[in-house]
Short mmCIF file of C-alpha atoms in Angstrom, two decimals:
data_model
loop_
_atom_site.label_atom_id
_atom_site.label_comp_id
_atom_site.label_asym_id
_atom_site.label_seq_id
_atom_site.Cartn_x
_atom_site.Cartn_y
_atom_site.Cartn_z
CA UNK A 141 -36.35 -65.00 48.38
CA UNK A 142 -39.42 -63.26 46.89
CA UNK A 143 -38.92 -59.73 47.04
CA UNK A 144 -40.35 -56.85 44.19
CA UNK A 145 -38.63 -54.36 43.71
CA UNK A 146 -39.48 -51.61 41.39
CA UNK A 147 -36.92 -49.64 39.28
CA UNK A 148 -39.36 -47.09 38.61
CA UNK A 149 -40.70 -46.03 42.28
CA UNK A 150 -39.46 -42.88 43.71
CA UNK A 151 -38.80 -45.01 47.09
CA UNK A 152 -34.68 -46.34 47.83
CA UNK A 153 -34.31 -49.47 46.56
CA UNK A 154 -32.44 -50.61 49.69
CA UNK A 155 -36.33 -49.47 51.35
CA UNK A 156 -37.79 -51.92 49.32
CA UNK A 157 -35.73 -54.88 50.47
CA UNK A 158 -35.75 -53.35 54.13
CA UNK A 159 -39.95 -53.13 53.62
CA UNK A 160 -40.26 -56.48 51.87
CA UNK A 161 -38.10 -58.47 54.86
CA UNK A 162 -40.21 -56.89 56.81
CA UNK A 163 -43.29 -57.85 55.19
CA UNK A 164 -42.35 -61.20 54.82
CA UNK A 165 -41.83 -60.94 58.84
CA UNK A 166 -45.40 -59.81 59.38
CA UNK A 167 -46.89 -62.29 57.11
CA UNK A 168 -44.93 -65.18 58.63
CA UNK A 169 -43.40 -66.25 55.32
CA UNK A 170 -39.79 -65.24 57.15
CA UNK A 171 -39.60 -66.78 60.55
CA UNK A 172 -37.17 -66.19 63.37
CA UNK A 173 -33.72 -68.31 62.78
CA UNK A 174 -34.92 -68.24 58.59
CA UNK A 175 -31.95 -67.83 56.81
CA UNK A 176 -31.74 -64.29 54.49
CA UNK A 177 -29.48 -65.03 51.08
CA UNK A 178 -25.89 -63.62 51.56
CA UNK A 179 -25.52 -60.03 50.29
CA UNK A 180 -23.83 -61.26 46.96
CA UNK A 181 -26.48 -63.59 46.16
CA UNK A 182 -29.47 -61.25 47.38
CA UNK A 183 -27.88 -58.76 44.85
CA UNK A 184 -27.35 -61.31 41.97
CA UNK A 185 -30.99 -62.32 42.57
CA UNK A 186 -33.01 -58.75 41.71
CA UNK A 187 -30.34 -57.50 39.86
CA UNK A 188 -28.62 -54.78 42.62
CA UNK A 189 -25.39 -53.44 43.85
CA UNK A 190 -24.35 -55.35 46.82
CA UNK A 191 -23.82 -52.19 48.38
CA UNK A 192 -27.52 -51.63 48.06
CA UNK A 193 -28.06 -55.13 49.46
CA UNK A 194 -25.81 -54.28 52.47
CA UNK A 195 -27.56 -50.88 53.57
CA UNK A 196 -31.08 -52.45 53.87
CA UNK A 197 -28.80 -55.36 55.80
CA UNK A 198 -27.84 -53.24 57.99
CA UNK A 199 -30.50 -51.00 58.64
CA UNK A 200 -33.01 -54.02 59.19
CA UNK A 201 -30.21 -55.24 61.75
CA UNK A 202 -30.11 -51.73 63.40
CA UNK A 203 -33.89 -52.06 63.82
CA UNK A 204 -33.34 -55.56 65.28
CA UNK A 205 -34.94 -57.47 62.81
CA UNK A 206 -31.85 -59.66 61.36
CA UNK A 207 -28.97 -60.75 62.96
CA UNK A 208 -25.65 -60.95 60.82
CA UNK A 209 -23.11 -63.04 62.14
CA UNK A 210 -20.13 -63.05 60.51
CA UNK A 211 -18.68 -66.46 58.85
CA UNK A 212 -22.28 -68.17 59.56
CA UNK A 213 -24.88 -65.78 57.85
CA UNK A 214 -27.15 -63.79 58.48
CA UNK A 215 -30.48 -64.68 59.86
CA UNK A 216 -33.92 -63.48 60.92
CA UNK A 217 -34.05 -62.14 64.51
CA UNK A 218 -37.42 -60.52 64.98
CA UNK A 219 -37.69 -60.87 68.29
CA UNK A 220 -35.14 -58.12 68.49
CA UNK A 221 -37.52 -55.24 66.67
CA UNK A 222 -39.65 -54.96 69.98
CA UNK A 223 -36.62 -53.43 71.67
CA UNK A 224 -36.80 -50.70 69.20
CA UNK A 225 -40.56 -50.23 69.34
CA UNK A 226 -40.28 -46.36 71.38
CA UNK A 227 -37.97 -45.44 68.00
CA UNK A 228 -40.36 -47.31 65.21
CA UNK A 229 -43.15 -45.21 67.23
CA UNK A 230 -41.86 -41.74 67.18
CA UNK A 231 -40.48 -42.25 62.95
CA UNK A 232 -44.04 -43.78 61.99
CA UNK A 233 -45.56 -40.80 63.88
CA UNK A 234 -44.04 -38.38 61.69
CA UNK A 235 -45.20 -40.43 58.16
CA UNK A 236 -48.18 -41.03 59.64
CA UNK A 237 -48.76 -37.50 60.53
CA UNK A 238 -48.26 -36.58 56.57
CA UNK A 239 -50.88 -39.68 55.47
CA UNK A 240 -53.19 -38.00 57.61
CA UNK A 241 -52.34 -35.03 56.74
CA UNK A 242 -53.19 -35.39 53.35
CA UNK A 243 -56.53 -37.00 54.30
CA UNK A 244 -58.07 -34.44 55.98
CA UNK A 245 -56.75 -32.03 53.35
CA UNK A 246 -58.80 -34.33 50.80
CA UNK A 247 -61.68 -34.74 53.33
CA UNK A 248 -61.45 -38.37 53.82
CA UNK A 249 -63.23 -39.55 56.41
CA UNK A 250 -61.65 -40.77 59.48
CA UNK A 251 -63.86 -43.75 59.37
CA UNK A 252 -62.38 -45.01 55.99
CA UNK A 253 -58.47 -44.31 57.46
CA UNK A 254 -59.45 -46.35 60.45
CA UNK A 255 -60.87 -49.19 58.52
CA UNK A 256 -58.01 -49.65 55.99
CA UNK A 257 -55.85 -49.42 59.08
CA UNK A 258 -57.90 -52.37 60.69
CA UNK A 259 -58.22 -54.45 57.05
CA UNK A 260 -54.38 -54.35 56.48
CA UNK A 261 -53.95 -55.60 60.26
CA UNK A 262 -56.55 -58.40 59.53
CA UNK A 263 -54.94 -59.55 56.01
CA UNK A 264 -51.72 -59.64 57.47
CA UNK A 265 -52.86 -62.01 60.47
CA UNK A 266 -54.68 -64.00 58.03
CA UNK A 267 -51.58 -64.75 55.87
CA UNK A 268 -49.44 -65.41 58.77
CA UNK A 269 -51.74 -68.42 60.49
#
């Protein structure tokens, strides 16, 4: 599994996994019924504490986006995630409430947050097809 994590970043390292899975959703790299590595091996692999491993595990299956079934695996369910989508809605509005924030506070132009918006939609299409 391809995920980067960085030591360094002042964002949870359990976050990164969680954010990479679901990048790797978005861009269709991870499809639904993919297998993920087993917490033990995930950990091994970038150098983590399982327990690490296990919190993005289950936060991502608390969000509905893997399903963990014990004795078999666990496995990419993303078809799950759009029962949470009222939840993801009302969390993204408050971070994206401080990105815009910060915007208008350094007079970008809503033109510019609209396109980057619109670019990162279009490159992530693109690498799924």
């Amino acid at each position: 599994m391809l995920l980067n994590i960085d030591f360094a970043s002042d964002e949870a390292i359990y976050m990164q996994i969680r954010n990479g899975i679901v990048s790797g959703i978005a861009m269709g790299r991870l499809q639904d019924g993919d297998p993920l590595p087993s917490i033990r091996t995930l950990g091994a692999e970038i150098g983590v504490n399982l327990h690490t491993v296990n919190k993005a595990y289950k936060l991502l299956q608390s969000e509905g986006f893997i399903e963990i079934q014990r004795n078999r695996g666990t496995f990419i369910h993303a078809g799950n995630a759009a029962k949470n989508t009222a939840q993801f809605l009302e969390t993204t509005g408050d971070s994206l409430h401080d990105i815009v924030s910060e915007a208008v506070t350094r007079h970008v132009d809503r033109a510019v947050i609209h396109k980057m918006v619109d670019n990162l939609y279009d490159e992530l299409g693109r690498e799924r097809n």
